Amino acid sequence: MYKKNYPVLWINPMPHRSLKLSIGNLSKNKIGKRVLAKIKQHLLMLRIVNDRFLVLSPIYIPLIDNRWIVKLNSRLIFLQIKFMMMILRIKPLVFITATANDVSKLISSFEKIPWVHNAGDLFHDLRNITHESRTRIYEIEKRIFNSADVVLAASNKIAMKIESMVNDKEKVITFPHGVDFNHFCKDFYHEIPLLQDLPKPIIGYFGSLTGANDQDILVEIAEEGFTLVLIGDQLYDYSRLYQYRNVHFFPAVDYRVLPDYARYFDLGILNWKKAEWIENCNPKKTYEYLALGLPIVSVPIPQLQSELEDLIYFASNPKDFLSQIRKALEENSPILIQRRKLRAQSVDWSLKLRVIEELINAR
């Protein structure tokens, strides 16, 4: 939307998991850094990136497992957003939501404004949430799905589940994630000295490192002697990998320079443990890997098996994962690299934006 010159007010969502469940077994130092970062973000409240992109971080009470506090937070967020829109004199063309924060009252207060909800995940299926929270989030998502004009589902499985929750199934559209193709596939990359001298081939992953990642797969790769590069914040205990000199951890990098790091990969991995949210998902990083021309080895993910069976190598256990890595590296070729890039280019976000633009232009 921003690249198409639409002004954007981005509203950071309220979390769906309590701090205790979110931090897992992080060290006290890392917990402190995360808490301080959150406090700083919300105290700032409004960040003006430029004259067309504003970021609002509403203040809320961080006791999200208490249903009365959740209701109070919904009201607080509603008032803050309405106030900010009034001060900034914002007249929305379209509402685009992507979380399970209940904004139906806010949006219904504006007449005839199209509402598009992008369901990249089903939040009530996510791990590490209490039964009470799961039930509450399910009811909120059901209300959102029924209230929105259009619901975009990132995978066929998400679409099927949403259809079972809504009265009007016609509003649900399977709408897989896209990619900013030209951001990842470009003519010039900056050099990263810490990466350019590492032994090849480099097996890489970027994204948060959590308890959902299958560390047994990472150990198998490390034991084989491959250079393993992991880019992202460690939100779980990864100390079992510290003994390997061929495993290199990098903190999360700014999205603007991520391709400069990832272009050193020779292969990208998707190594999550089997879970309901994995069965639902359609990982965004898949097409980012493809835009870089990288071969991919992944655990079985239904949407990827349906869409990209000809371009991704799948493995259901650590031993098979390692075998598929070897096979993918051996079979890699300029022709396959080009096929991957072309597939990624076909789902560039600029093409996918047309659905939302049609809603705006139809007003």
PDB file of N, CA and C in Angstrom, residues 135-205:
ATOM      1  N   THR A 135      -9.907 -20.150  23.884  1.00  0.00           N
ATOM      2  CA  THR A 135     -11.359 -20.023  23.710  1.00  0.00           C
ATOM      3  C   THR A 135     -11.747 -18.575  23.422  1.00  0.00           C
ATOM      4  N   ARG A 136     -11.147 -17.658  24.175  1.00  0.00           N
ATOM      5  CA  ARG A 136     -11.448 -16.230  23.985  1.00  0.00           C
ATOM      6  C   ARG A 136     -11.025 -15.762  22.598  1.00  0.00           C
ATOM      7  N   ILE A 137      -9.825 -16.166  22.162  1.00  0.00           N
ATOM      8  CA  ILE A 137      -9.319 -15.742  20.853  1.00  0.00           C
ATOM      9  C   ILE A 137     -10.170 -16.331  19.731  1.00  0.00           C
ATOM     10  N   TYR A 138     -10.626 -17.574  19.920  1.00  0.00           N
ATOM     11  CA  TYR A 138     -11.503 -18.194  18.917  1.00  0.00           C
ATOM     12  C   TYR A 138     -12.759 -17.345  18.713  1.00  0.00           C
ATOM     13  N   GLU A 139     -13.371 -16.898  19.799  1.00  0.00           N
ATOM     14  CA  GLU A 139     -14.591 -16.095  19.698  1.00  0.00           C
ATOM     15  C   GLU A 139     -14.317 -14.746  19.039  1.00  0.00           C
ATOM     16  N   ILE A 140     -13.165 -14.152  19.343  1.00  0.00           N
ATOM     17  CA  ILE A 140     -12.805 -12.872  18.711  1.00  0.00           C
ATOM     18  C   ILE A 140     -12.588 -13.071  17.217  1.00  0.00           C
ATOM     19  N   GLU A 141     -11.841 -14.123  16.858  1.00  0.00           N
ATOM     20  CA  GLU A 141     -11.587 -14.374  15.435  1.00  0.00           C
ATOM     21  C   GLU A 141     -12.892 -14.660  14.694  1.00  0.00           C
ATOM     22  N   LYS A 142     -13.774 -15.408  15.319  1.00  0.00           N
ATOM     23  CA  LYS A 142     -15.064 -15.696  14.683  1.00  0.00           C
ATOM     24  C   LYS A 142     -15.832 -14.405  14.418  1.00  0.00           C
ATOM     25  N   ARG A 143     -15.798 -13.490  15.376  1.00  0.00           N
ATOM     26  CA  ARG A 143     -16.479 -12.203  15.216  1.00  0.00           C
ATOM     27  C   ARG A 143     -15.826 -11.385  14.095  1.00  0.00           C
ATOM     28  N   ILE A 144     -14.503 -11.392  14.042  1.00  0.00           N
ATOM     29  CA  ILE A 144     -13.781 -10.666  12.990  1.00  0.00           C
ATOM     30  C   ILE A 144     -14.114 -11.240  11.616  1.00  0.00           C
ATOM     31  N   PHE A 145     -14.049 -12.567  11.493  1.00  0.00           N
ATOM     32  CA  PHE A 145     -14.295 -13.212  10.202  1.00  0.00           C
ATOM     33  C   PHE A 145     -15.706 -12.925   9.691  1.00  0.00           C
ATOM     34  N   ASN A 146     -16.663 -12.881  10.597  1.00  0.00           N
ATOM     35  CA  ASN A 146     -18.042 -12.627  10.185  1.00  0.00           C
ATOM     36  C   ASN A 146     -18.305 -11.155   9.909  1.00  0.00           C
ATOM     37  N   SER A 147     -17.522 -10.264  10.526  1.00  0.00           N
ATOM     38  CA  SER A 147     -17.744  -8.825  10.358  1.00  0.00           C
ATOM     39  C   SER A 147     -17.021  -8.249   9.150  1.00  0.00           C
ATOM     40  N   ALA A 148     -15.857  -8.793   8.815  1.00  0.00           N
ATOM     41  CA  ALA A 148     -15.067  -8.257   7.704  1.00  0.00           C
ATOM     42  C   ALA A 148     -15.787  -8.467   6.376  1.00  0.00           C
ATOM     43  N   ASP A 149     -15.509  -7.576   5.418  1.00  0.00           N
ATOM     44  CA  ASP A 149     -16.108  -7.710   4.085  1.00  0.00           C
ATOM     45  C   ASP A 149     -15.446  -8.826   3.289  1.00  0.00           C
ATOM     46  N   VAL A 150     -14.132  -8.945   3.454  1.00  0.00           N
ATOM     47  CA  VAL A 150     -13.359  -9.983   2.762  1.00  0.00           C
ATOM     48  C   VAL A 150     -12.362 -10.564   3.748  1.00  0.00           C
ATOM     49  N   VAL A 151     -12.207 -11.885   3.730  1.00  0.00           N
ATOM     50  CA  VAL A 151     -11.206 -12.545   4.568  1.00  0.00           C
ATOM     51  C   VAL A 151     -10.225 -13.265   3.648  1.00  0.00           C
ATOM     52  N   LEU A 152      -8.964 -12.855   3.719  1.00  0.00           N
ATOM     53  CA  LEU A 152      -7.914 -13.462   2.908  1.00  0.00           C
ATOM     54  C   LEU A 152      -7.197 -14.511   3.747  1.00  0.00           C
ATOM     55  N   ALA A 153      -7.227 -15.757   3.315  1.00  0.00           N
ATOM     56  CA  ALA A 153      -6.620 -16.856   4.068  1.00  0.00           C
ATOM     57  C   ALA A 153      -5.305 -17.257   3.410  1.00  0.00           C
ATOM     58  N   ALA A 154      -4.245 -17.362   4.214  1.00  0.00           N
ATOM     59  CA  ALA A 154      -2.908 -17.610   3.670  1.00  0.00           C
ATOM     60  C   ALA A 154      -2.716 -19.032   3.155  1.00  0.00           C
ATOM     61  N   SER A 155      -3.611 -19.943   3.531  1.00  0.00           N
ATOM     62  CA  SER A 155      -3.484 -21.320   3.052  1.00  0.00           C
ATOM     63  C   SER A 155      -4.870 -21.927   2.869  1.00  0.00           C
ATOM     64  N   ASN A 156      -4.913 -23.028   2.127  1.00  0.00           N
ATOM     65  CA  ASN A 156      -6.188 -23.709   1.905  1.00  0.00           C
ATOM     66  C   ASN A 156      -6.785 -24.210   3.221  1.00  0.00           C
ATOM     67  N   LYS A 157      -5.917 -24.691   4.119  1.00  0.00           N
ATOM     68  CA  LYS A 157      -6.411 -25.231   5.386  1.00  0.00           C
ATOM     69  C   LYS A 157      -6.994 -24.126   6.260  1.00  0.00           C
ATOM     70  N   ILE A 158      -6.334 -22.958   6.281  1.00  0.00           N
ATOM     71  CA  ILE A 158      -6.879 -21.826   7.031  1.00  0.00           C
ATOM     72  C   ILE A 158      -8.228 -21.421   6.444  1.00  0.00           C
ATOM     73  N   ALA A 159      -8.314 -21.392   5.113  1.00  0.00           N
ATOM     74  CA  ALA A 159      -9.571 -21.022   4.451  1.00  0.00           C
ATOM     75  C   ALA A 159     -10.697 -21.977   4.840  1.00  0.00           C
ATOM     76  N   MET A 160     -10.406 -23.279   4.860  1.00  0.00           N
ATOM     77  CA  MET A 160     -11.426 -24.269   5.214  1.00  0.00           C
ATOM     78  C   MET A 160     -11.907 -24.075   6.649  1.00  0.00           C
ATOM     79  N   LYS A 161     -10.977 -23.792   7.553  1.00  0.00           N
ATOM     80  CA  LYS A 161     -11.359 -23.599   8.955  1.00  0.00           C
ATOM     81  C   LYS A 161     -12.195 -22.328   9.124  1.00  0.00           C
ATOM     82  N   ILE A 162     -11.813 -21.270   8.409  1.00  0.00           N
ATOM     83  CA  ILE A 162     -12.568 -20.020   8.512  1.00  0.00           C
ATOM     84  C   ILE A 162     -13.971 -20.202   7.941  1.00  0.00           C
ATOM     85  N   GLU A 163     -14.081 -20.934   6.839  1.00  0.00           N
ATOM     86  CA  GLU A 163     -15.391 -21.176   6.234  1.00  0.00           C
ATOM     87  C   GLU A 163     -16.341 -21.867   7.213  1.00  0.00           C
ATOM     88  N   SER A 164     -15.771 -22.694   8.100  1.00  0.00           N
ATOM     89  CA  SER A 164     -16.608 -23.379   9.092  1.00  0.00           C
ATOM     90  C   SER A 164     -17.046 -22.445  10.219  1.00  0.00           C
ATOM     91  N   MET A 165     -16.469 -21.231  10.254  1.00  0.00           N
ATOM     92  CA  MET A 165     -16.759 -20.280  11.330  1.00  0.00           C
ATOM     93  C   MET A 165     -17.631 -19.111  10.877  1.00  0.00           C
ATOM     94  N   VAL A 166     -17.890 -19.001   9.563  1.00  0.00           N
ATOM     95  CA  VAL A 166     -18.612 -17.829   9.058  1.00  0.00           C
ATOM     96  C   VAL A 166     -19.950 -18.219   8.443  1.00  0.00           C
ATOM     97  N   ASN A 167     -20.833 -17.241   8.352  1.00  0.00           N
ATOM     98  CA  ASN A 167     -22.135 -17.458   7.721  1.00  0.00           C
ATOM     99  C   ASN A 167     -22.042 -17.345   6.206  1.00  0.00           C
ATOM    100  N   ASP A 168     -21.161 -16.446   5.728  1.00  0.00           N
ATOM    101  CA  ASP A 168     -21.014 -16.204   4.295  1.00  0.00           C
ATOM    102  C   ASP A 168     -19.659 -16.724   3.822  1.00  0.00           C
ATOM    103  N   LYS A 169     -19.637 -17.918   3.252  1.00  0.00           N
ATOM    104  CA  LYS A 169     -18.381 -18.529   2.819  1.00  0.00           C
ATOM    105  C   LYS A 169     -17.776 -17.835   1.599  1.00  0.00           C
ATOM    106  N   GLU A 170     -18.595 -17.099   0.856  1.00  0.00           N
ATOM    107  CA  GLU A 170     -18.122 -16.449  -0.364  1.00  0.00           C
ATOM    108  C   GLU A 170     -17.081 -15.365  -0.066  1.00  0.00           C
ATOM    109  N   LYS A 171     -17.097 -14.834   1.141  1.00  0.00           N
ATOM    110  CA  LYS A 171     -16.165 -13.757   1.478  1.00  0.00           C
ATOM    111  C   LYS A 171     -14.746 -14.272   1.738  1.00  0.00           C
ATOM    112  N   VAL A 172     -14.593 -15.592   1.894  1.00  0.00           N
ATOM    113  CA  VAL A 172     -13.293 -16.182   2.230  1.00  0.00           C
ATOM    114  C   VAL A 172     -12.532 -16.524   0.950  1.00  0.00           C
ATOM    115  N   ILE A 173     -11.346 -15.941   0.807  1.00  0.00           N
ATOM    116  CA  ILE A 173     -10.529 -16.137  -0.390  1.00  0.00           C
ATOM    117  C   ILE A 173      -9.164 -16.676   0.016  1.00  0.00           C
ATOM    118  N   THR A 174      -8.740 -17.775  -0.596  1.00  0.00           N
ATOM    119  CA  THR A 174      -7.378 -18.261  -0.354  1.00  0.00           C
ATOM    120  C   THR A 174      -6.407 -17.299  -1.017  1.00  0.00           C
ATOM    121  N   PHE A 175      -5.524 -16.730  -0.220  1.00  0.00           N
ATOM    122  CA  PHE A 175      -4.670 -15.631  -0.673  1.00  0.00           C
ATOM    123  C   PHE A 175      -3.280 -15.819  -0.060  1.00  0.00           C
ATOM    124  N   PRO A 176      -2.463 -16.726  -0.634  1.00  0.00           N
ATOM    125  CA  PRO A 176      -1.141 -17.017  -0.062  1.00  0.00           C
ATOM    126  C   PRO A 176      -0.263 -15.773   0.028  1.00  0.00           C
ATOM    127  N   HIS A 177       0.707 -15.840   0.923  1.00  0.00           N
ATOM    128  CA  HIS A 177       1.621 -14.718   1.106  1.00  0.00           C
ATOM    129  C   HIS A 177       2.368 -14.398  -0.189  1.00  0.00           C
ATOM    130  N   GLY A 178       2.747 -13.133  -0.321  1.00  0.00           N
ATOM    131  CA  GLY A 178       3.557 -12.710  -1.448  1.00  0.00           C
ATOM    132  C   GLY A 178       4.975 -12.400  -1.001  1.00  0.00           C
ATOM    133  N   VAL A 179       5.704 -11.720  -1.856  1.00  0.00           N
ATOM    134  CA  VAL A 179       7.092 -11.370  -1.557  1.00  0.00           C
ATOM    135  C   VAL A 179       7.420 -10.046  -2.237  1.00  0.00           C
ATOM    136  N   ASP A 180       8.269  -9.264  -1.612  1.00  0.00           N
ATOM    137  CA  ASP A 180       8.795  -8.055  -2.254  1.00  0.00           C
ATOM    138  C   ASP A 180       9.973  -8.513  -3.112  1.00  0.00           C
ATOM    139  N   PHE A 181       9.653  -8.959  -4.313  1.00  0.00           N
ATOM    140  CA  PHE A 181      10.633  -9.651  -5.155  1.00  0.00           C
ATOM    141  C   PHE A 181      11.890  -8.820  -5.400  1.00  0.00           C
ATOM    142  N   ASN A 182      11.720  -7.568  -5.777  1.00  0.00           N
ATOM    143  CA  ASN A 182      12.878  -6.738  -6.116  1.00  0.00           C
ATOM    144  C   ASN A 182      13.748  -6.405  -4.908  1.00  0.00           C
ATOM    145  N   HIS A 183      13.190  -6.583  -3.721  1.00  0.00           N
ATOM    146  CA  HIS A 183      13.985  -6.356  -2.512  1.00  0.00           C
ATOM    147  C   HIS A 183      14.986  -7.493  -2.300  1.00  0.00           C
ATOM    148  N   PHE A 184      14.573  -8.710  -2.651  1.00  0.00           N
ATOM    149  CA  PHE A 184      15.440  -9.872  -2.441  1.00  0.00           C
ATOM    150  C   PHE A 184      16.255 -10.227  -3.680  1.00  0.00           C
ATOM    151  N   CYS A 185      15.689 -10.015  -4.841  1.00  0.00           N
ATOM    152  CA  CYS A 185      16.399 -10.325  -6.089  1.00  0.00           C
ATOM    153  C   CYS A 185      16.818  -9.010  -6.737  1.00  0.00           C
ATOM    154  N   LYS A 186      18.071  -8.650  -6.587  1.00  0.00           N
ATOM    155  CA  LYS A 186      18.526  -7.361  -7.097  1.00  0.00           C
ATOM    156  C   LYS A 186      19.929  -7.481  -7.672  1.00  0.00           C
ATOM    157  N   ASP A 187      20.363  -6.439  -8.354  1.00  0.00           N
ATOM    158  CA  ASP A 187      21.657  -6.463  -9.035  1.00  0.00           C
ATOM    159  C   ASP A 187      22.826  -6.187  -8.103  1.00  0.00           C
ATOM    160  N   PHE A 188      22.551  -5.484  -6.991  1.00  0.00           N
ATOM    161  CA  PHE A 188      23.655  -5.107  -6.109  1.00  0.00           C
ATOM    162  C   PHE A 188      23.330  -5.465  -4.662  1.00  0.00           C
ATOM    163  N   TYR A 189      24.287  -6.104  -3.998  1.00  0.00           N
ATOM    164  CA  TYR A 189      24.172  -6.418  -2.579  1.00  0.00           C
ATOM    165  C   TYR A 189      25.399  -5.869  -1.857  1.00  0.00           C
ATOM    166  N   HIS A 190      25.202  -5.446  -0.615  1.00  0.00           N
ATOM    167  CA  HIS A 190      26.342  -5.022   0.191  1.00  0.00           C
ATOM    168  C   HIS A 190      27.078  -6.252   0.720  1.00  0.00           C
ATOM    169  N   GLU A 191      28.378  -6.128   0.856  1.00  0.00           N
ATOM    170  CA  GLU A 191      29.166  -7.235   1.382  1.00  0.00           C
ATOM    171  C   GLU A 191      29.040  -7.298   2.905  1.00  0.00           C
ATOM    172  N   ILE A 192      29.003  -8.516   3.418  1.00  0.00           N
ATOM    173  CA  ILE A 192      28.976  -8.755   4.863  1.00  0.00           C
ATOM    174  C   ILE A 192      30.244  -9.539   5.204  1.00  0.00           C
ATOM    175  N   PRO A 193      31.294  -8.864   5.673  1.00  0.00           N
ATOM    176  CA  PRO A 193      32.588  -9.523   5.909  1.00  0.00           C
ATOM    177  C   PRO A 193      32.502 -10.768   6.787  1.00  0.00           C
ATOM    178  N   LEU A 194      31.620 -10.763   7.792  1.00  0.00           N
ATOM    179  CA  LEU A 194      31.521 -11.909   8.693  1.00  0.00           C
ATOM    180  C   LEU A 194      30.995 -13.163   7.994  1.00  0.00           C
ATOM    181  N   LEU A 195      30.352 -12.977   6.847  1.00  0.00           N
ATOM    182  CA  LEU A 195      29.780 -14.109   6.126  1.00  0.00           C
ATOM    183  C   LEU A 195      30.591 -14.520   4.899  1.00  0.00           C
ATOM    184  N   GLN A 196      31.263 -13.561   4.288  1.00  0.00           N
ATOM    185  CA  GLN A 196      31.869 -13.856   2.989  1.00  0.00           C
ATOM    186  C   GLN A 196      33.039 -14.833   3.061  1.00  0.00           C
ATOM    187  N   ASP A 197      33.636 -14.996   4.239  1.00  0.00           N
ATOM    188  CA  ASP A 197      34.779 -15.908   4.354  1.00  0.00           C
ATOM    189  C   ASP A 197      34.422 -17.250   4.988  1.00  0.00           C
ATOM    190  N   LEU A 198      33.137 -17.480   5.270  1.00  0.00           N
ATOM    191  CA  LEU A 198      32.742 -18.758   5.860  1.00  0.00           C
ATOM    192  C   LEU A 198      32.834 -19.872   4.821  1.00  0.00           C
ATOM    193  N   PRO A 199      33.206 -21.084   5.246  1.00  0.00           N
ATOM    194  CA  PRO A 199      33.300 -22.213   4.301  1.00  0.00           C
ATOM    195  C   PRO A 199      31.955 -22.517   3.646  1.00  0.00           C
ATOM    196  N   LYS A 200      32.013 -22.862   2.388  1.00  0.00           N
ATOM    197  CA  LYS A 200      30.820 -23.243   1.638  1.00  0.00           C
ATOM    198  C   LYS A 200      30.654 -24.760   1.665  1.00  0.00           C
ATOM    199  N   PRO A 201      29.431 -25.280   1.489  1.00  0.00           N
ATOM    200  CA  PRO A 201      28.176 -24.544   1.333  1.00  0.00           C
ATOM    201  C   PRO A 201      27.636 -24.063   2.680  1.00  0.00           C
ATOM    202  N   ILE A 202      26.843 -22.990   2.619  1.00  0.00           N
ATOM    203  CA  ILE A 202      26.226 -22.429   3.814  1.00  0.00           C
ATOM    204  C   ILE A 202      24.743 -22.793   3.829  1.00  0.00           C
ATOM    205  N   ILE A 203      24.336 -23.482   4.886  1.00  0.00           N
ATOM    206  CA  ILE A 203      22.920 -23.791   5.101  1.00  0.00           C
ATOM    207  C   ILE A 203      22.374 -22.684   6.001  1.00  0.00           C
ATOM    208  N   GLY A 204      21.311 -22.015   5.573  1.00  0.00           N
ATOM    209  CA  GLY A 204      20.873 -20.832   6.300  1.00  0.00           C
ATOM    210  C   GLY A 204      19.410 -20.818   6.693  1.00  0.00           C
ATOM    211  N   TYR A 205      19.133 -20.023   7.720  1.00  0.00           N
ATOM    212  CA  TYR A 205      17.768 -19.785   8.194  1.00  0.00           C
ATOM    213  C   TYR A 205      17.715 -18.371   8.736  1.00  0.00           C
TER     214      TYR A 205
END
